[in-house]
Amino acid sequence: MKKILLTLSVFALTTSVFAQTNEPTTSTETETSSSDYNKWSIELNGGVNKYQRPATSGYYTTTPSPWNADFGVRYMFNNKFGLKLDAGYYNFTGHDSSLEFDTHYYRANLQAVANLGRIMSFETWTNTIGLLGHTGFGYGQLKSDNAAFTDKMFNFMAGVTGQIRLSNRVALTGDFTTILNAQQDYAFDGASQVGGRGFGGILFQGTVGLTVYLGGKEKHADWVTLDSELKKEIDALENRLATIETGLTDSDQDGVPDMFDAEPNSMAGVAVDTKGRTIDRNNNGVADELENYFETKYGDKGTSSTAGMDVKSLINDGYVNVYFDFNKTQPTTESASGINFLVKYLKANPSASADVVGYADEIGNADYNKNLSQQRANNVKQILVDAGISGSRLNVVANGEDTSVNKDSKQARQIVRRVTFKIK
């Protein structure tokens, strides 16, 4: 018993110290708890009791003996520790074969509360069952209907409370508590004086009751897991980081991250402005860098027909391609620039039309690869149509396998899984 009392006393003192120092040392949890859950509750309980000592020979009660009741107000600092102020009343009457007596015990206590359910991670297997531990000191009085005395004393109490959550506002509770009285001068039956010093009185109680949770938040601290709330915050931060990482991807490799790129599918290798848009000052649908190259190499500056013919030759000679991963029918992200190049050319030359020519590598059945090349060409055509090019200007051609490279070379096969264009 002495070891139990020492353990409970240390627990009470430790909890009190924690209550005083909790706010500055756990700012993150305090901020979270203040905004995420309720802290106040009221408790009403009733049940039976049994005193062990002191007692007068010939006086005794039933086991257990009715009745007792208590009312308390509890405040939780966080989801694990709190304080409770409560008051209780106990009635002791003699059993049928006992000498007659009728006494009353009153008490008031300030107790530290530990949410054992959260401390022991009940949430890993239930969201309905909880467990509280409570211990503290208080003041008590014993009075008798048969004698005019008031026995004043101090007490120490400790107990456990099982919880069943009925809703976010109400919980059903069952409690077992031991009360130790110090400086108790009379026996519980009031029939004799014992002149006790120290913790000489022992009283047990068992109750059932209801806890009502107060506040405007969804849940009370009894049922909140800060680890889950922290995980939500971490997941949100990770999602934000993933969004930023995705946004910093440079799909068209023009030096401008996608999140800032107004044209994330610009043609590889051509100059762009600070927003990732292809530089096309004369708005003819052809990048100025390519236009300058052809004008320098093949014709005079300002001769648009020459530049137009050279761009057509560039497309027809296979310099503009759309590539595919192995056995895939949708183009790779990097190939968007090739499609975009043709879109701009066809919009700048409304009388032109184009063959959309699909290819596959030599891995697999020839008939299967023929169909694969057809699907690839169809999908590229659909992208062109979605980009504003009339389907009547586009003719799909399935050329099947391209045998121009070594089929045993994985790297070489990448360049024949493609769609090319022929301007007409």
Short mmCIF file of C-alpha atoms in Angstrom, two decimals:
data_model
loop_
_atom_site.label_atom_id
_atom_site.label_comp_id
_atom_site.label_asym_id
_atom_site.label_seq_id
_atom_site.Cartn_x
_atom_site.Cartn_y
_atom_site.Cartn_z
CA MET A 1 0.00 0.00 0.00
CA LYS A 2 2.83 2.44 0.86
CA LYS A 3 4.37 1.88 -2.58
CA ILE A 4 1.02 2.55 -4.26
CA LEU A 5 0.52 5.76 -2.29
CA LEU A 6 4.03 6.94 -3.12
CA THR A 7 3.50 6.24 -6.83
CA LEU A 8 0.16 8.08 -6.90
CA SER A 9 1.62 11.05 -5.03
CA VAL A 10 4.52 11.37 -7.49
CA PHE A 11 2.01 11.15 -10.36
CA ALA A 12 -0.10 13.96 -8.88
CA LEU A 13 2.91 16.23 -8.33
CA THR A 14 4.32 15.49 -11.77
CA THR A 15 0.99 16.26 -13.43
CA SER A 16 0.70 19.54 -11.53
CA VAL A 17 4.17 20.61 -12.67
CA PHE A 18 3.30 19.64 -16.22
CA ALA A 19 0.13 21.70 -16.04
CA GLN A 20 2.12 24.78 -15.04
CA THR A 21 4.84 24.36 -17.67
CA ASN A 22 2.89 22.90 -20.56
CA GLU A 23 2.11 26.06 -22.50
CA PRO A 24 5.61 27.47 -23.07
CA THR A 25 7.29 24.09 -23.67
CA THR A 26 4.79 22.63 -26.18
CA SER A 27 3.74 25.61 -28.21
CA THR A 28 2.95 23.58 -31.32
CA GLU A 29 0.61 21.19 -29.51
CA THR A 30 -0.96 24.04 -27.53
CA GLU A 31 -1.73 26.01 -30.66
CA THR A 32 -3.17 22.92 -32.29
CA SER A 33 -5.28 21.96 -29.26
CA SER A 34 -6.59 25.49 -28.78
CA SER A 35 -8.02 25.55 -32.26
CA ASP A 36 -8.93 21.92 -32.90
CA TYR A 37 -10.83 20.50 -29.92
CA ASN A 38 -12.83 21.24 -26.79
CA LYS A 39 -11.27 21.18 -23.31
CA TRP A 40 -14.08 21.59 -20.79
CA SER A 41 -16.47 18.91 -19.54
CA ILE A 42 -18.86 18.26 -16.64
CA GLU A 43 -19.24 14.89 -14.90
CA LEU A 44 -22.19 13.47 -12.93
CA ASN A 45 -21.88 10.05 -11.27
CA GLY A 46 -23.71 7.86 -8.80
CA GLY A 47 -23.07 4.47 -7.26
CA VAL A 48 -22.10 2.42 -4.23
CA ASN A 49 -19.35 2.47 -1.61
CA LYS A 50 -17.67 0.44 1.11
CA TYR A 51 -15.54 1.73 3.96
CA GLN A 52 -12.81 -0.51 5.32
CA ARG A 53 -11.66 1.38 8.39
CA PRO A 54 -12.07 2.83 10.97
CA ALA A 55 -15.21 0.97 12.12
CA THR A 56 -16.83 0.21 15.49
CA SER A 57 -17.45 -3.40 16.46
CA GLY A 58 -21.06 -4.34 15.82
CA TYR A 59 -21.58 -1.62 13.23
CA TYR A 60 -21.29 -2.47 9.56
CA THR A 61 -22.87 -1.87 6.18
CA THR A 62 -23.79 -4.08 3.26
CA THR A 63 -21.16 -4.87 0.66
CA PRO A 64 -21.41 -2.78 -1.41
CA SER A 65 -23.41 -0.09 0.34
CA PRO A 66 -25.66 2.49 -1.31
CA TRP A 67 -25.33 5.23 -1.97
CA ASN A 68 -23.00 8.01 -3.10
CA ALA A 69 -22.89 10.67 -5.80
CA ASP A 70 -20.38 13.18 -7.14
CA PHE A 71 -20.29 16.09 -9.52
CA GLY A 72 -17.17 17.49 -11.20
CA VAL A 73 -15.85 19.99 -13.71
CA ARG A 74 -12.80 19.01 -15.76
CA TYR A 75 -10.39 21.01 -17.93
CA MET A 76 -7.82 19.36 -20.22
CA PHE A 77 -4.59 21.21 -21.03
CA ASN A 78 -4.10 18.94 -24.03
CA ASN A 79 -5.27 15.50 -25.08
CA LYS A 80 -3.29 13.74 -22.33
CA PHE A 81 -3.34 15.80 -19.13
CA GLY A 82 -5.80 18.00 -17.24
CA LEU A 83 -7.31 19.01 -13.89
CA LYS A 84 -10.64 18.21 -12.24
CA LEU A 85 -12.50 19.89 -9.39
CA ASP A 86 -15.24 17.69 -7.92
CA ALA A 87 -17.42 17.19 -4.85
CA GLY A 88 -18.95 14.00 -3.50
CA TYR A 89 -21.55 12.80 -0.99
CA TYR A 90 -21.62 9.35 0.72
CA ASN A 91 -24.33 7.83 2.91
CA PHE A 92 -23.56 5.03 5.37
CA THR A 93 -26.42 3.10 7.08
CA GLY A 94 -26.40 -0.04 9.14
CA HIS A 95 -27.15 -3.47 7.74
CA ASP A 96 -30.21 -5.37 9.05
CA SER A 97 -28.12 -7.26 11.62
CA SER A 98 -25.98 -4.19 12.49
CA LEU A 99 -26.52 -1.76 15.27
CA GLU A 100 -28.41 1.21 13.92
CA PHE A 101 -26.49 4.20 12.54
CA ASP A 102 -26.78 6.77 9.77
CA THR A 103 -23.75 8.88 8.84
CA HIS A 104 -22.85 11.17 5.96
CA TYR A 105 -19.48 11.90 4.40
CA TYR A 106 -18.84 14.99 2.26
CA ARG A 107 -15.71 15.77 0.32
CA ALA A 108 -14.24 18.23 -2.23
CA ASN A 109 -11.09 17.47 -4.23
CA LEU A 110 -8.74 18.96 -6.79
CA GLN A 111 -7.35 16.18 -8.95
CA ALA A 112 -4.85 15.72 -11.75
CA VAL A 113 -6.20 13.75 -14.70
CA ALA A 114 -4.29 11.64 -17.20
CA ASN A 115 -5.88 10.42 -20.41
CA LEU A 116 -4.50 6.88 -20.27
CA GLY A 117 -6.31 5.97 -23.46
CA ARG A 118 -4.23 8.45 -25.45
CA ILE A 119 -1.04 7.73 -23.53
CA MET A 120 -1.41 4.01 -24.30
CA SER A 121 -2.56 4.67 -27.90
CA PHE A 122 -6.05 3.21 -27.66
CA GLU A 123 -6.76 4.94 -30.97
CA THR A 124 -4.79 2.21 -32.75
CA TRP A 125 -7.59 -0.27 -32.02
CA THR A 126 -10.69 1.72 -30.96
CA ASN A 127 -12.31 5.13 -31.30
CA THR A 128 -15.06 4.35 -28.78
CA ILE A 129 -13.38 3.13 -25.58
CA GLY A 130 -11.28 5.41 -23.38
CA LEU A 131 -9.58 5.32 -19.98
CA LEU A 132 -8.77 8.13 -17.54
CA GLY A 133 -6.63 8.07 -14.43
CA HIS A 134 -7.19 10.65 -11.68
CA THR A 135 -5.59 11.48 -8.34
CA GLY A 136 -5.50 14.41 -5.94
CA PHE A 137 -5.98 15.85 -2.49
CA GLY A 138 -9.02 17.36 -0.81
CA TYR A 139 -11.05 18.15 2.29
CA GLY A 140 -13.78 16.05 3.90
CA GLN A 141 -16.32 16.01 6.74
CA LEU A 142 -18.10 13.15 8.49
CA LYS A 143 -21.44 13.80 10.22
CA SER A 144 -23.90 11.57 12.06
CA ASP A 145 -27.67 11.69 12.52
CA ASN A 146 -27.26 10.05 15.93
CA ALA A 147 -24.56 12.32 17.42
CA ALA A 148 -23.79 15.99 17.19
CA PHE A 149 -20.29 16.07 15.79
CA THR A 150 -18.50 17.17 12.65
CA ASP A 151 -15.30 15.27 11.97
CA LYS A 152 -13.08 17.37 9.70
CA MET A 153 -10.29 15.68 7.77
CA PHE A 154 -8.07 15.77 4.72
CA ASN A 155 -8.06 13.10 2.04
CA PHE A 156 -6.07 11.68 -0.81
CA MET A 157 -7.85 9.83 -3.61
CA ALA A 158 -6.94 7.95 -6.78
CA GLY A 159 -8.96 6.04 -9.33
CA VAL A 160 -9.54 4.98 -12.91
CA THR A 161 -12.49 5.85 -15.13
CA GLY A 162 -13.52 3.75 -18.11
CA GLN A 163 -15.23 5.60 -20.95
CA ILE A 164 -17.59 4.62 -23.76
CA ARG A 165 -18.15 7.42 -26.23
CA LEU A 166 -21.84 7.70 -27.10
CA SER A 167 -21.35 10.77 -29.29
CA ASN A 168 -18.95 13.68 -29.66
CA ARG A 169 -20.89 15.37 -26.82
CA VAL A 170 -21.58 12.56 -24.32
CA ALA A 171 -19.66 9.63 -22.86
CA LEU A 172 -20.84 6.87 -20.52
CA THR A 173 -18.38 6.28 -17.65
CA GLY A 174 -17.64 3.69 -14.99
CA ASP A 175 -15.25 4.58 -12.16
CA PHE A 176 -13.48 2.86 -9.27
CA THR A 177 -11.76 5.08 -6.67
CA THR A 178 -9.96 4.63 -3.37
CA ILE A 179 -10.08 7.45 -0.78
CA LEU A 180 -7.60 7.71 2.10
CA ASN A 181 -8.55 10.02 4.98
CA ALA A 182 -6.02 11.72 7.24
CA GLN A 183 -6.81 13.03 10.74
CA GLN A 184 -10.10 11.16 10.90
CA ASP A 185 -11.23 11.21 14.58
CA TYR A 186 -14.44 9.15 14.33
CA ALA A 187 -15.25 5.78 12.84
CA PHE A 188 -17.32 5.90 9.67
CA ASP A 189 -20.35 4.67 11.66
CA GLY A 190 -19.94 7.61 14.08
CA ALA A 191 -20.25 5.33 17.13
CA SER A 192 -16.69 5.68 18.44
CA GLN A 193 -13.69 7.97 18.43
CA VAL A 194 -10.45 6.63 17.03
CA GLY A 195 -8.22 9.70 17.37
CA GLY A 196 -6.38 8.79 14.21
CA ARG A 197 -3.44 10.61 12.75
CA GLY A 198 -2.06 10.06 9.27
CA PHE A 199 -3.97 8.23 6.58
CA GLY A 200 -6.02 5.92 8.77
CA GLY A 201 -9.36 5.98 6.96
CA ILE A 202 -9.98 3.91 3.83
CA LEU A 203 -13.08 4.17 1.64
CA PHE A 204 -13.81 2.55 -1.73
CA GLN A 205 -16.37 3.73 -4.25
CA GLY A 206 -17.75 2.51 -7.56
CA THR A 207 -19.88 4.70 -9.80
CA VAL A 208 -21.44 4.96 -13.23
CA GLY A 209 -22.28 8.26 -14.85
CA LEU A 210 -22.19 10.60 -17.80
CA THR A 211 -19.62 13.08 -19.04
CA VAL A 212 -20.94 16.00 -21.07
CA TYR A 213 -18.42 17.79 -23.30
CA LEU A 214 -18.65 21.57 -23.64
CA GLY A 215 -17.41 23.83 -26.43
CA GLY A 216 -17.91 24.65 -30.07
CA LYS A 217 -15.38 22.28 -31.64
CA GLU A 218 -16.20 18.90 -33.13
CA LYS A 219 -14.43 16.71 -30.55
CA HIS A 220 -13.16 16.86 -26.98
CA ALA A 221 -9.55 16.35 -25.92
CA ASP A 222 -10.47 12.89 -24.59
CA TRP A 223 -10.89 11.62 -28.16
CA VAL A 224 -8.40 13.65 -30.19
CA THR A 225 -5.06 12.25 -31.33
CA LEU A 226 -2.50 14.98 -31.90
CA ASP A 227 -0.33 12.58 -33.88
CA SER A 228 -3.09 12.25 -36.50
CA GLU A 229 -3.52 16.02 -36.63
CA LEU A 230 0.25 16.41 -37.08
CA LYS A 231 0.21 13.81 -39.81
CA LYS A 232 -2.50 15.76 -41.64
CA GLU A 233 -0.33 18.87 -41.50
CA ILE A 234 2.71 16.93 -42.73
CA ASP A 235 0.68 15.39 -45.57
CA ALA A 236 -0.56 18.85 -46.56
CA LEU A 237 3.00 20.18 -46.58
CA GLU A 238 4.18 17.20 -48.62
CA ASN A 239 1.40 17.79 -51.15
CA ARG A 240 2.38 21.43 -51.42
CA LEU A 241 6.02 20.44 -51.89
CA ALA A 242 5.07 17.90 -54.55
CA THR A 243 3.06 20.59 -56.37
CA ILE A 244 6.05 22.92 -56.31
CA GLU A 245 8.39 20.16 -57.50
CA THR A 246 6.02 19.33 -60.35
CA GLY A 247 5.75 23.00 -61.21
CA LEU A 248 9.54 23.35 -61.38
CA THR A 249 9.71 20.62 -64.04
CA ASP A 250 10.74 22.01 -67.41
CA SER A 251 8.90 19.71 -69.84
CA ASP A 252 9.97 21.49 -73.01
CA GLN A 253 13.48 22.20 -71.70
CA ASP A 254 13.38 25.87 -72.62
CA GLY A 255 14.82 27.02 -69.29
CA VAL A 256 11.45 28.17 -67.88
CA PRO A 257 9.77 25.96 -65.23
CA ASP A 258 6.29 24.72 -66.17
CA MET A 259 4.63 26.65 -63.32
CA PHE A 260 5.84 29.90 -64.93
CA ASP A 261 5.75 28.71 -68.57
CA ALA A 262 2.97 30.26 -70.66
CA GLU A 263 3.89 27.85 -73.49
CA PRO A 264 5.07 24.61 -71.87
CA ASN A 265 5.32 22.80 -75.22
CA SER A 266 7.56 25.15 -77.18
CA MET A 267 9.85 23.55 -79.78
CA ALA A 268 13.13 22.32 -78.36
CA GLY A 269 16.15 24.49 -79.11
CA VAL A 270 14.38 27.69 -80.19
CA ALA A 271 14.59 30.96 -78.28
CA VAL A 272 11.79 31.85 -75.86
CA ASP A 273 10.96 34.92 -73.79
CA THR A 274 10.94 35.10 -69.98
CA LYS A 275 7.49 33.47 -69.91
CA GLY A 276 8.56 30.52 -72.05
CA ARG A 277 6.80 31.69 -75.23
CA THR A 278 8.44 31.05 -78.61
CA ILE A 279 9.71 34.33 -80.06
CA ASP A 280 7.68 35.01 -83.22
CA ARG A 281 7.66 38.75 -83.80
CA ASN A 282 5.91 38.60 -87.20
CA ASN A 283 3.27 36.17 -85.90
CA ASN A 284 3.54 33.85 -88.90
CA GLY A 285 3.56 30.69 -86.79
CA VAL A 286 7.28 30.01 -87.35
CA ALA A 287 9.85 30.67 -84.65
CA ASP A 288 12.03 33.65 -85.60
CA GLU A 289 15.16 31.63 -84.87
CA LEU A 290 14.20 29.00 -87.46
CA GLU A 291 13.05 31.66 -89.89
CA ASN A 292 16.37 33.48 -89.62
CA TYR A 293 18.25 30.25 -90.18
CA PHE A 294 16.42 29.45 -93.39
CA GLU A 295 16.59 33.00 -94.68
CA THR A 296 20.34 33.05 -94.09
CA LYS A 297 20.97 29.68 -95.64
CA TYR A 298 18.45 29.54 -98.48
CA GLY A 299 17.05 32.92 -99.31
CA ASP A 300 16.83 36.65 -98.83
CA LYS A 301 15.44 38.14 -95.65
CA GLY A 302 11.85 39.21 -96.08
CA THR A 303 11.05 36.52 -98.67
CA SER A 304 8.33 34.77 -96.73
CA SER A 305 7.60 32.23 -99.47
CA THR A 306 11.18 30.98 -99.31
CA ALA A 307 11.01 30.63 -95.54
CA GLY A 308 7.67 28.89 -95.87
CA MET A 309 9.05 26.40 -98.38
CA ASP A 310 12.04 25.67 -96.16
CA VAL A 311 9.81 25.00 -93.15
CA LYS A 312 7.75 22.65 -95.30
CA SER A 313 10.94 20.84 -96.32
CA LEU A 314 12.00 20.63 -92.68
CA ILE A 315 8.73 18.90 -91.82
CA ASN A 316 8.64 16.62 -94.88
CA ASP A 317 12.26 15.55 -94.44
CA GLY A 318 11.47 14.17 -90.99
CA TYR A 319 13.00 16.83 -88.73
CA VAL A 320 9.70 17.21 -86.88
CA ASN A 321 8.69 14.04 -85.04
CA VAL A 322 6.43 12.88 -82.25
CA TYR A 323 7.88 10.04 -80.15
CA PHE A 324 6.32 7.25 -78.08
CA ASP A 325 7.41 4.95 -75.27
CA PHE A 326 7.51 1.21 -75.93
CA ASN A 327 4.06 -0.24 -76.76
CA LYS A 328 2.37 3.10 -75.96
CA THR A 329 -0.12 4.96 -78.13
CA GLN A 330 0.04 8.36 -76.44
CA PRO A 331 3.02 10.61 -77.25
CA THR A 332 5.67 11.46 -74.69
CA THR A 333 5.42 14.84 -72.96
CA GLU A 334 8.65 15.98 -74.58
CA SER A 335 7.13 15.45 -78.06
CA ALA A 336 4.49 18.13 -77.58
CA SER A 337 6.81 20.64 -79.24
CA GLY A 338 6.71 18.65 -82.51
CA ILE A 339 2.90 18.69 -82.54
CA ASN A 340 2.89 22.36 -81.65
CA PHE A 341 5.25 23.10 -84.54
CA LEU A 342 2.83 21.54 -87.03
CA VAL A 343 -0.15 23.31 -85.44
CA LYS A 344 1.53 26.68 -85.91
CA TYR A 345 2.52 25.87 -89.51
CA LEU A 346 -0.98 24.73 -90.52
CA LYS A 347 -2.58 27.75 -88.87
CA ALA A 348 -0.15 30.05 -90.71
CA ASN A 349 -0.84 28.19 -93.98
CA PRO A 350 -4.60 27.52 -94.06
CA SER A 351 -4.50 26.00 -97.57
CA ALA A 352 -2.01 23.32 -96.54
CA SER A 353 -2.90 19.80 -95.41
CA ALA A 354 -0.80 17.01 -93.94
CA ASP A 355 -0.39 13.28 -93.73
CA VAL A 356 0.00 12.03 -90.17
CA VAL A 357 2.27 9.00 -90.54
CA GLY A 358 2.60 6.45 -87.74
CA TYR A 359 5.46 3.99 -87.14
CA ALA A 360 6.39 1.21 -84.72
CA ASP A 361 9.64 -0.65 -84.00
CA GLU A 362 10.21 -4.27 -85.04
CA ILE A 363 9.61 -5.85 -81.63
CA GLY A 364 6.55 -8.08 -81.77
CA ASN A 365 4.09 -9.21 -84.41
CA ALA A 366 4.00 -7.21 -87.66
CA ASP A 367 0.21 -7.01 -87.75
CA TYR A 368 0.14 -5.84 -84.14
CA ASN A 369 2.74 -3.18 -84.91
CA LYS A 370 0.74 -2.06 -87.96
CA ASN A 371 -2.27 -1.49 -85.73
CA LEU A 372 -0.05 0.19 -83.12
CA SER A 373 1.23 2.68 -85.70
CA GLN A 374 -2.38 3.35 -86.74
CA GLN A 375 -3.40 4.13 -83.15
CA ARG A 376 -0.41 6.42 -82.67
CA ALA A 377 -1.25 8.39 -85.80
CA ASN A 378 -4.93 8.60 -84.82
CA ASN A 379 -4.07 9.94 -81.36
CA VAL A 380 -1.73 12.59 -82.78
CA LYS A 381 -4.42 13.61 -85.27
CA GLN A 382 -6.90 13.98 -82.42
CA ILE A 383 -4.48 16.26 -80.56
CA LEU A 384 -4.12 18.39 -83.71
CA VAL A 385 -7.91 18.57 -84.06
CA ASP A 386 -8.25 19.55 -80.39
CA ALA A 387 -5.66 22.26 -81.03
CA GLY A 388 -7.87 23.82 -83.71
CA ILE A 389 -6.85 22.09 -86.94
CA SER A 390 -9.73 20.76 -89.04
CA GLY A 391 -9.77 16.98 -89.33
CA SER A 392 -10.42 17.30 -93.07
CA ARG A 393 -6.89 18.67 -93.48
CA LEU A 394 -5.33 15.64 -91.81
CA ASN A 395 -4.88 12.18 -93.33
CA VAL A 396 -3.79 9.25 -91.15
CA VAL A 397 -1.25 6.81 -92.61
CA ALA A 398 -0.19 3.63 -90.77
CA ASN A 399 3.27 2.62 -92.02
CA GLY A 400 3.76 -0.16 -89.48
CA GLU A 401 7.31 -1.20 -88.67
CA ASP A 402 10.29 1.05 -89.40
CA THR A 403 13.18 -1.24 -90.32
CA SER A 404 15.78 1.50 -90.76
CA VAL A 405 17.57 0.84 -87.44
CA ASN A 406 19.11 -2.15 -85.68
CA LYS A 407 16.14 -3.76 -83.93
CA ASP A 408 18.45 -5.21 -81.26
CA SER A 409 19.42 -1.73 -80.11
CA LYS A 410 17.12 -0.42 -77.40
CA GLN A 411 18.38 3.11 -77.92
CA ALA A 412 17.99 3.01 -81.71
CA ARG A 413 14.44 1.66 -81.45
CA GLN A 414 13.42 4.83 -79.56
CA ILE A 415 13.74 6.99 -82.69
CA VAL A 416 11.47 4.80 -84.86
CA ARG A 417 8.54 4.69 -82.44
CA ARG A 418 7.20 7.91 -83.87
CA VAL A 419 4.73 9.87 -85.93
CA THR A 420 6.00 12.09 -88.76
CA PHE A 421 4.22 14.55 -91.04
CA LYS A 422 4.05 15.17 -94.78
CA ILE A 423 2.82 18.59 -95.89
CA LYS A 424 0.74 18.61 -99.07
#
